[in-house]
Amino acid sequence: MPNELSRAQARRVALVAQGFRDPRHTTPTMRTFARTLARTGVLQVDSVNVLQRAHYMPLFSRMGPYDTDMLKRAAEREPRRVVEYWAHVQSFMPVELWPVMRPRMEFFRQSPRWGAWLRTNPGIVDRVLVQVREAGASTARDLDDGGPRRKVDWGWNWSETRKALDYLYVVGDLAIAGRNSQFEPIYDVPERVLPADVLAAPVPDAFEATKELVRRAARSHGVATARCLVDYYRLQTQRGEAQQAARRAIDELVEDGEVVPVTVEGWKRAAYLHRDAKLPRKVEARALLSPFDPVVWERERTEQLFDFHYRIEIYVPEAKRQFGYYVLPFLLGDRIVGRVDLKADRKAGVLLVKAAYAETGAPAEAAEELGAELRDLADWLGLDDIAVHDKGGLAAALGATIGG
């Protein structure tokens, strides 16, 4: 492996590390799922359901059409393979990461933000914990007094019970056992959620936990800057000592030979290549990337690798949106060649392509390949038709392809 990478080489390394060279199985199995999760490390959870919830999409992008019940089985049935926690942000992570997250849980327990709330709500956390322990798996609504919740702007005006459950969750006194049909988290005590061997596993100290997360981030990235490695498991949210520990962890991983310093064309920051990274001559990917896909999490990295400027416009007023509400980049080969604003009209059974744009230099086959990927997506979502709106430079060609 060279110690200097071109931008194209870095792209291929990154895409292989994320699983975009793995062969798609005709019928993805739990083994396929495990392989894919090993590549991404985590699956970000998000409640937006305009197309498909965020945690399902990276699996589709890498595995192709699969039974979404596979993730539910992995998260909610024995032997549990994944559990939700604040790993990137709210995410599914492998259950074996639970002990590694214990120092983070302790960080939240000592957080001044939570301390202030605890002082103004004495006793509520203990009461809620007893309720869950005695009643079994519960949602906030199960434990509330039945009072309505009022939606405020983009979030919820949570009840004090919900805040107590959230505190108990982030400090590890409760775990998420699943979610109901309204996507509400169902909380339970960890011993009724996680495998016994996971709960009995040794807990690393704060530095060793940080080093393990940096190690996993390096593997999932293939090649990355220190900023990328810190962001993957959101080590920056712990600030101060965690930032210094991450820098020390990178230095030790270099000394151990697990990552190798490299330079990447056009990158101003130093980069690190994982020792197991692969550099193929080409990557023949075709995938729609969720706004919450690890490939596009870190916007500076996305621009450096793909020369692709990307922002989520969900929270931007409609009149000020440049590309649309729920826009997915389209990966073809080793380049992002376009973007589409998508919506699943489930009542009508139609996948709406509200806008379609080609990137500069997109190949002639971009519309045809995108059309094929959209057909796969529509079939997977159980939608019978695709409707392409006349918006964006790629819309006409895409509409002709879909119509044909």
Coordinates of N, CA, C and O in Angstrom, one line a residue, residues 83-222:
V83 N -27.8 -3.4 19.9 CA -28.6 -2.6 20.9 C -28.4 -1.2 20.6 O -27.4 -0.7 20.1
E84 N -29.5 -0.4 20.9 CA -29.4 1.1 20.7 C -28.6 1.7 21.8 O -28.7 1.4 23.0
Y85 N -27.7 2.7 21.4 CA -27.1 3.5 22.4 C -26.6 4.8 21.6 O -26.6 4.8 20.4
W86 N -26.1 5.7 22.4 CA -25.5 7.0 21.9 C -24.1 6.7 21.4 O -23.2 7.2 22.0
A87 N -24.0 6.0 20.3 CA -22.7 5.5 19.8 C -22.1 6.5 18.8 O -20.9 6.9 18.9
H88 N -22.9 6.9 17.8 CA -22.5 8.0 17.0 C -23.4 9.1 17.5 O -22.9 10.0 18.2
V89 N -24.6 9.1 17.1 CA -25.7 9.7 17.9 C -26.5 8.5 18.3 O -25.9 7.5 18.5
Q90 N -27.8 8.7 18.3 CA -28.6 7.5 18.6 C -28.4 6.5 17.5 O -28.6 6.7 16.4
S91 N -28.0 5.3 17.9 CA -27.5 4.3 16.9 C -27.7 2.9 17.4 O -27.7 2.6 18.6
F92 N -27.9 2.0 16.4 CA -27.7 0.6 16.8 C -26.2 0.3 16.7 O -25.5 0.7 15.8
M93 N -25.7 -0.5 17.7 CA -24.3 -0.9 17.8 C -24.3 -2.4 18.2 O -25.2 -2.9 18.8
P94 N -23.2 -3.1 17.8 CA -23.1 -4.4 18.3 C -23.1 -4.5 19.8 O -22.6 -3.6 20.5
V95 N -23.7 -5.6 20.3 CA -23.9 -5.7 21.8 C -22.6 -5.7 22.5 O -22.5 -5.2 23.7
E96 N -21.5 -6.2 21.9 CA -20.2 -6.3 22.6 C -19.6 -4.9 22.8 O -18.7 -4.8 23.6
L97 N -20.2 -3.8 22.3 CA -19.7 -2.5 22.5 C -20.3 -1.9 23.9 O -19.8 -0.9 24.3
W98 N -21.2 -2.6 24.4 CA -21.8 -2.1 25.7 C -20.8 -1.8 26.8 O -20.7 -0.7 27.3
P99 N -19.9 -2.8 27.1 CA -18.9 -2.5 28.1 C -17.9 -1.3 27.7 O -17.5 -0.6 28.5
V100 N -17.7 -1.2 26.4 CA -16.8 -0.1 25.9 C -17.5 1.2 26.1 O -16.8 2.2 26.3
M101 N -18.8 1.2 26.1 CA -19.5 2.5 26.3 C -19.7 2.8 27.8 O -20.2 3.9 28.1
R102 N -19.3 2.0 28.7 CA -19.5 2.3 30.1 C -18.8 3.6 30.6 O -19.4 4.4 31.3
P103 N -17.6 3.9 30.1 CA -17.0 5.1 30.5 C -17.8 6.3 30.0 O -17.9 7.4 30.6
R104 N -18.4 6.2 28.8 CA -19.2 7.3 28.3 C -20.5 7.4 29.1 O -20.9 8.5 29.4
M105 N -21.0 6.3 29.6 CA -22.2 6.3 30.4 C -21.8 7.1 31.7 O -22.7 7.8 32.3
E106 N -20.7 6.8 32.3 CA -20.2 7.5 33.5 C -20.0 9.0 33.2 O -20.4 9.8 34.1
F107 N -19.6 9.3 32.0 CA -19.5 10.8 31.7 C -20.8 11.4 31.7 O -21.0 12.5 32.3
F108 N -21.8 10.8 31.2 CA -23.2 11.3 31.2 C -23.7 11.4 32.7 O -24.4 12.4 33.0
R109 N -23.3 10.4 33.5 CA -23.8 10.5 34.9 C -23.2 11.7 35.6 O -23.9 12.2 36.5
Q110 N -22.0 12.1 35.2 CA -21.4 13.2 35.9 C -21.7 14.6 35.2 O -21.2 15.6 35.6
S111 N -22.5 14.5 34.2 CA -22.7 15.7 33.4 C -23.4 16.8 34.2 O -24.4 16.6 34.8
P112 N -22.9 18.0 34.2 CA -23.6 19.2 34.9 C -25.0 19.4 34.4 O -25.9 19.8 35.1
R113 N -25.2 19.1 33.1 CA -26.6 19.3 32.5 C -27.6 18.4 33.2 O -28.6 18.9 33.6
W114 N -27.2 17.2 33.3 CA -28.1 16.2 34.0 C -28.2 16.5 35.5 O -29.2 16.4 36.1
G115 N -27.0 16.9 36.0 CA -27.0 17.2 37.5 C -28.0 18.3 37.9 O -28.7 18.2 38.9
A116 N -28.1 19.3 37.0 CA -29.0 20.4 37.3 C -30.5 19.9 37.3 O -31.3 20.3 38.1
W117 N -30.8 19.1 36.3 CA -32.1 18.5 36.2 C -32.4 17.6 37.4 O -33.5 17.7 38.0
L118 N -31.5 16.8 37.8 CA -31.7 15.9 38.9 C -32.0 16.7 40.2 O -32.8 16.2 41.0
R119 N -31.3 17.8 40.4 CA -31.5 18.6 41.6 C -32.8 19.2 41.7 O -33.4 19.3 42.8
T120 N -33.4 19.5 40.5 CA -34.8 20.1 40.5 C -35.9 19.0 40.5 O -37.1 19.4 40.5
N121 N -35.5 17.8 40.3 CA -36.5 16.7 40.2 C -36.0 15.5 41.1 O -35.8 14.4 40.7
P122 N -35.9 15.8 42.4 CA -35.4 14.8 43.3 C -36.3 13.5 43.4 O -37.5 13.6 43.5
G123 N -35.6 12.4 43.3 CA -36.4 11.1 43.5 C -37.0 10.5 42.3 O -37.4 9.3 42.3
I124 N -37.2 11.3 41.2 CA -37.9 10.8 40.1 C -37.2 9.7 39.4 O -37.8 8.7 39.0
V125 N -35.9 9.8 39.3 CA -35.1 8.7 38.6 C -35.2 7.4 39.3 O -35.5 6.4 38.7
D126 N -35.1 7.4 40.6 CA -35.2 6.2 41.4 C -36.6 5.6 41.3 O -36.8 4.4 41.1
R127 N -37.7 6.4 41.3 CA -39.0 6.0 41.1 C -39.3 5.3 39.8 O -39.9 4.2 39.7
V128 N -38.8 6.0 38.7 CA -39.0 5.4 37.4 C -38.2 4.1 37.2 O -38.7 3.1 36.6
L129 N -37.0 4.0 37.8 CA -36.2 2.8 37.6 C -37.0 1.6 38.3 O -37.0 0.5 37.8
V130 N -37.5 1.9 39.5 CA -38.3 0.9 40.2 C -39.5 0.5 39.4 O -39.9 -0.7 39.3
Q131 N -40.2 1.4 38.8 CA -41.4 1.1 38.0 C -41.0 0.2 36.9 O -41.7 -0.8 36.6
V132 N -40.0 0.5 36.1 CA -39.6 -0.4 35.0 C -39.1 -1.7 35.5 O -39.5 -2.8 34.9
R133 N -38.4 -1.8 36.6 CA -37.9 -3.1 37.1 C -39.1 -3.9 37.5 O -39.1 -5.2 37.2
E134 N -40.2 -3.3 38.0 CA -41.3 -4.1 38.5 C -42.3 -4.4 37.4 O -42.9 -5.5 37.3
A135 N -42.5 -3.4 36.5 CA -43.5 -3.6 35.5 C -43.0 -4.3 34.2 O -43.8 -4.9 33.5
G136 N -41.7 -4.3 34.0 CA -41.1 -4.8 32.8 C -41.0 -3.8 31.7 O -41.2 -2.6 31.9
A137 N -40.7 -4.2 30.5 CA -40.4 -3.3 29.4 C -41.5 -2.3 29.2 O -42.7 -2.6 29.1
S138 N -41.2 -1.0 29.2 CA -42.2 0.1 29.2 C -41.7 1.3 28.3 O -40.6 1.6 28.2
T139 N -42.7 1.9 27.8 CA -42.5 3.2 27.1 C -42.8 4.3 28.1 O -43.3 4.1 29.2
A140 N -42.4 5.5 27.7 CA -42.7 6.7 28.6 C -44.2 6.8 28.7 O -44.7 7.2 29.8
R141 N -44.9 6.5 27.6 CA -46.4 6.7 27.7 C -47.0 5.7 28.7 O -48.0 6.0 29.4
D142 N -46.4 4.5 28.8 CA -46.9 3.5 29.7 C -46.7 4.0 31.2 O -47.6 3.7 32.0
L143 N -45.7 4.8 31.4 CA -45.4 5.2 32.8 C -46.0 6.6 33.1 O -46.1 7.0 34.3
D144 N -46.3 7.4 32.1 CA -46.9 8.7 32.3 C -48.3 8.6 32.9 O -48.9 7.6 32.9
D145 N -48.8 9.8 33.3 CA -50.1 9.8 33.8 C -51.2 9.9 32.7 O -52.4 10.1 33.0
G146 N -50.8 9.8 31.5 CA -51.7 9.8 30.4 C -51.9 11.2 29.8 O -52.7 11.4 28.9
G147 N -51.2 12.2 30.4 CA -51.4 13.6 29.9 C -50.8 13.7 28.5 O -49.8 13.0 28.1
P148 N -51.4 14.6 27.7 CA -50.9 14.7 26.3 C -49.5 15.4 26.2 O -49.2 16.1 27.1
R149 N -48.8 15.1 25.2 CA -47.5 15.8 24.9 C -47.7 16.8 23.8 O -48.4 16.5 22.8
R150 N -47.2 17.9 24.0 CA -47.3 19.0 23.0 C -46.1 19.1 22.1 O -45.0 19.2 22.6
K151 N -46.3 19.1 20.8 CA -45.2 19.2 19.9 C -44.8 20.7 19.8 O -45.6 21.6 19.6
V152 N -43.5 20.9 20.0 CA -42.9 22.2 19.9 C -41.8 22.3 18.9 O -40.8 21.6 18.9
D153 N -42.0 23.1 17.8 CA -41.1 23.2 16.7 C -40.8 21.9 16.2 O -41.7 21.2 15.7
W154 N -39.5 21.5 16.2 CA -39.1 20.2 15.6 C -39.0 19.1 16.6 O -38.7 17.9 16.2
G155 N -39.3 19.3 17.8 CA -39.1 18.2 18.8 C -40.3 18.1 19.7 O -41.4 18.6 19.4
W156 N -40.2 17.3 20.7 CA -41.3 17.1 21.7 C -41.0 17.7 23.0 O -39.9 17.8 23.4
N157 N -42.1 18.2 23.6 CA -42.0 18.8 25.0 C -42.1 17.6 25.9 O -43.2 17.2 26.3
W158 N -41.0 16.9 26.2 CA -41.0 15.7 26.9 C -41.5 15.8 28.3 O -41.3 16.8 29.0
S159 N -42.2 14.8 28.8 CA -42.6 14.7 30.2 C -41.4 14.5 31.1 O -40.3 14.1 30.6
E160 N -41.6 14.8 32.4 CA -40.5 14.5 33.3 C -40.1 13.0 33.3 O -39.0 12.6 33.5
T161 N -41.2 12.2 33.2 CA -40.9 10.7 33.1 C -40.0 10.4 32.0 O -39.1 9.6 32.1
R162 N -40.3 11.0 30.8 CA -39.5 10.7 29.6 C -38.1 11.1 29.8 O -37.1 10.5 29.4
K163 N -37.9 12.3 30.5 CA -36.5 12.8 30.8 C -35.8 11.8 31.7 O -34.6 11.5 31.5
A164 N -36.5 11.3 32.7 CA -35.9 10.3 33.6 C -35.5 9.1 32.9 O -34.4 8.5 33.1
L165 N -36.4 8.6 32.0 CA -36.0 7.4 31.2 C -34.8 7.7 30.3 O -33.9 6.8 30.2
D166 N -34.7 8.9 29.7 CA -33.6 9.2 28.9 C -32.3 9.2 29.7 O -31.3 8.8 29.2
Y167 N -32.4 9.8 30.9 CA -31.2 9.8 31.8 C -30.8 8.4 32.1 O -29.6 8.1 32.0
L168 N -31.7 7.6 32.5 CA -31.4 6.2 32.9 C -30.8 5.4 31.7 O -29.9 4.6 31.9
Y169 N -31.3 5.8 30.5 CA -30.7 5.1 29.3 C -29.3 5.6 29.0 O -28.4 4.7 28.8
V170 N -29.0 6.9 29.0 CA -27.7 7.3 28.7 C -26.6 6.9 29.7 O -25.4 6.8 29.4
V171 N -27.1 6.7 31.0 CA -26.1 6.3 32.0 C -26.0 4.8 32.1 O -25.2 4.3 32.9
G172 N -26.8 4.1 31.3 CA -26.7 2.6 31.3 C -27.5 1.9 32.3 O -27.4 0.7 32.4
D173 N -28.3 2.6 33.1 CA -29.2 1.9 34.1 C -30.4 1.2 33.4 O -31.0 0.3 34.0
L174 N -30.8 1.7 32.3 CA -31.8 1.1 31.4 C -31.2 0.9 30.0 O -30.3 1.6 29.6
A175 N -31.8 0.0 29.3 CA -31.5 -0.2 27.9 C -32.7 -0.2 27.1 O -33.8 -0.3 27.6
I176 N -32.6 0.0 25.8 CA -33.8 0.0 24.9 C -34.0 -1.4 24.4 O -33.1 -2.0 23.7
A177 N -35.2 -2.0 24.8 CA -35.5 -3.3 24.4 C -36.1 -3.5 23.0 O -36.2 -4.6 22.5
G178 N -36.6 -2.4 22.5 CA -37.2 -2.4 21.2 C -38.0 -1.1 21.0 O -37.8 -0.1 21.8
R179 N -38.7 -1.0 19.9 CA -39.6 0.2 19.7 C -41.0 -0.3 19.2 O -41.1 -1.4 18.6
N180 N -42.0 0.4 19.6 CA -43.4 0.0 19.2 C -43.7 0.6 17.8 O -42.9 1.2 17.2
S181 N -44.9 0.4 17.4 CA -45.3 0.8 16.1 C -45.3 2.3 15.9 O -45.3 2.8 14.8
Q182 N -45.4 3.1 17.0 CA -45.2 4.5 16.9 C -43.8 5.0 17.0 O -43.5 6.2 17.1
F183 N -42.9 4.0 17.0 CA -41.4 4.3 17.0 C -41.0 4.8 18.4 O -39.9 5.4 18.5
E184 N -41.8 4.6 19.4 CA -41.4 5.0 20.8 C -40.5 4.0 21.4 O -40.7 2.7 21.2
P185 N -39.4 4.4 22.0 CA -38.5 3.4 22.6 C -39.2 2.7 23.8 O -39.9 3.3 24.5
I186 N -38.8 1.4 23.9 CA -39.3 0.6 25.0 C -38.1 0.3 25.9 O -37.2 -0.3 25.4
Y187 N -38.2 0.7 27.1 CA -37.1 0.6 28.0 C -37.2 -0.6 29.0 O -38.3 -1.0 29.4
D188 N -36.1 -1.2 29.3 CA -36.0 -2.2 30.3 C -34.7 -2.2 31.0 O -33.7 -1.6 30.5
V189 N -34.6 -3.0 32.0 CA -33.3 -3.1 32.7 C -32.3 -3.9 31.8 O -32.7 -4.8 31.1
P190 N -31.0 -3.6 31.9 CA -30.1 -4.2 30.9 C -30.0 -5.7 31.0 O -29.8 -6.4 30.0
E191 N -30.2 -6.3 32.2 CA -30.1 -7.7 32.4 C -31.3 -8.5 31.7 O -31.2 -9.7 31.4
R192 N -32.3 -7.7 31.3 CA -33.4 -8.3 30.5 C -33.3 -8.0 29.0 O -34.1 -8.4 28.2
V193 N -32.3 -7.3 28.6 CA -32.1 -6.9 27.2 C -30.8 -7.5 26.7 O -30.8 -8.1 25.6
L194 N -29.7 -7.3 27.4 CA -28.4 -7.7 26.9 C -28.0 -9.1 27.3 O -28.4 -9.6 28.4
P195 N -27.2 -9.8 26.5 CA -26.7 -11.2 26.8 C -25.9 -11.1 28.1 O -25.2 -10.1 28.4
A196 N -26.0 -12.2 28.9 CA -25.3 -12.2 30.2 C -23.8 -12.0 30.1 O -23.2 -11.4 30.9
D197 N -23.3 -12.7 29.0 CA -21.8 -12.6 28.9 C -21.3 -11.2 28.5 O -20.2 -10.8 28.9
V198 N -22.2 -10.4 27.9 CA -21.9 -9.0 27.6 C -21.9 -8.2 28.9 O -20.9 -7.4 29.1
L199 N -22.9 -8.4 29.7 CA -22.9 -7.7 31.0 C -21.8 -8.1 31.9 O -21.4 -7.3 32.8
A200 N -21.3 -9.3 31.8 CA -20.2 -9.8 32.7 C -18.9 -9.4 32.1 O -17.9 -9.7 32.8
A201 N -18.8 -8.9 30.9 CA -17.5 -8.6 30.3 C -16.7 -7.5 31.0 O -17.4 -6.6 31.6
P202 N -15.4 -7.6 31.1 CA -14.6 -6.5 31.7 C -14.9 -5.2 31.1 O -15.1 -5.0 29.9
V203 N -14.9 -4.1 32.0 CA -15.1 -2.8 31.5 C -13.8 -2.1 31.4 O -13.0 -2.0 32.3
P204 N -13.4 -1.6 30.2 CA -12.1 -1.0 30.0 C -12.1 0.4 30.7 O -13.2 1.0 30.9
D205 N -10.9 0.9 31.0 CA -10.9 2.2 31.5 C -11.2 3.2 30.4 O -11.3 2.9 29.2
A206 N -11.3 4.5 30.8 CA -11.7 5.5 29.8 C -10.8 5.6 28.6 O -11.2 5.7 27.4
F207 N -9.4 5.5 28.8 CA -8.5 5.5 27.7 C -8.6 4.3 26.8 O -8.7 4.5 25.6
E208 N -8.7 3.1 27.4 CA -8.8 1.9 26.6 C -10.1 1.9 25.8 O -10.1 1.4 24.6
A209 N -11.1 2.4 26.4 CA -12.4 2.5 25.6 C -12.3 3.5 24.4 O -12.7 3.1 23.3
T210 N -11.7 4.6 24.7 CA -11.4 5.5 23.6 C -10.6 4.9 22.5 O -10.9 5.0 21.3
K211 N -9.5 4.2 22.9 CA -8.7 3.6 21.9 C -9.4 2.5 21.1 O -9.3 2.4 19.8
E212 N -10.3 1.8 21.7 CA -11.1 0.8 21.0 C -12.0 1.4 20.0 O -12.2 0.9 18.8
L213 N -12.6 2.5 20.4 CA -13.5 3.2 19.4 C -12.8 3.9 18.3 O -13.2 3.8 17.1
V214 N -11.6 4.4 18.5 CA -10.8 4.9 17.5 C -10.3 3.8 16.5 O -10.3 4.0 15.3
R215 N -10.0 2.7 17.1 CA -9.6 1.5 16.3 C -10.7 1.1 15.4 O -10.5 0.8 14.2
R216 N -11.9 1.0 15.9 CA -13.1 0.6 15.1 C -13.4 1.7 14.0 O -13.8 1.3 12.9
A217 N -13.2 2.9 14.4 CA -13.5 4.0 13.4 C -12.5 3.9 12.3 O -12.8 4.1 11.1
A218 N -11.2 3.6 12.6 CA -10.2 3.5 11.5 C -10.5 2.3 10.6 O -10.3 2.4 9.4
R219 N -11.0 1.2 11.2 CA -11.4 0.1 10.3 C -12.5 0.4 9.4 O -12.5 0.0 8.2
S220 N -13.5 1.1 9.9 CA -14.7 1.4 9.2 C -14.5 2.5 8.1 O -15.1 2.5 7.1
H221 N -13.5 3.4 8.4 CA -13.2 4.4 7.4 C -12.2 4.0 6.4 O -12.2 4.4 5.2
G222 N -11.3 3.1 6.7 CA -10.2 2.7 5.8 C -9.1 3.7 5.8 O -8.0 3.4 6.1

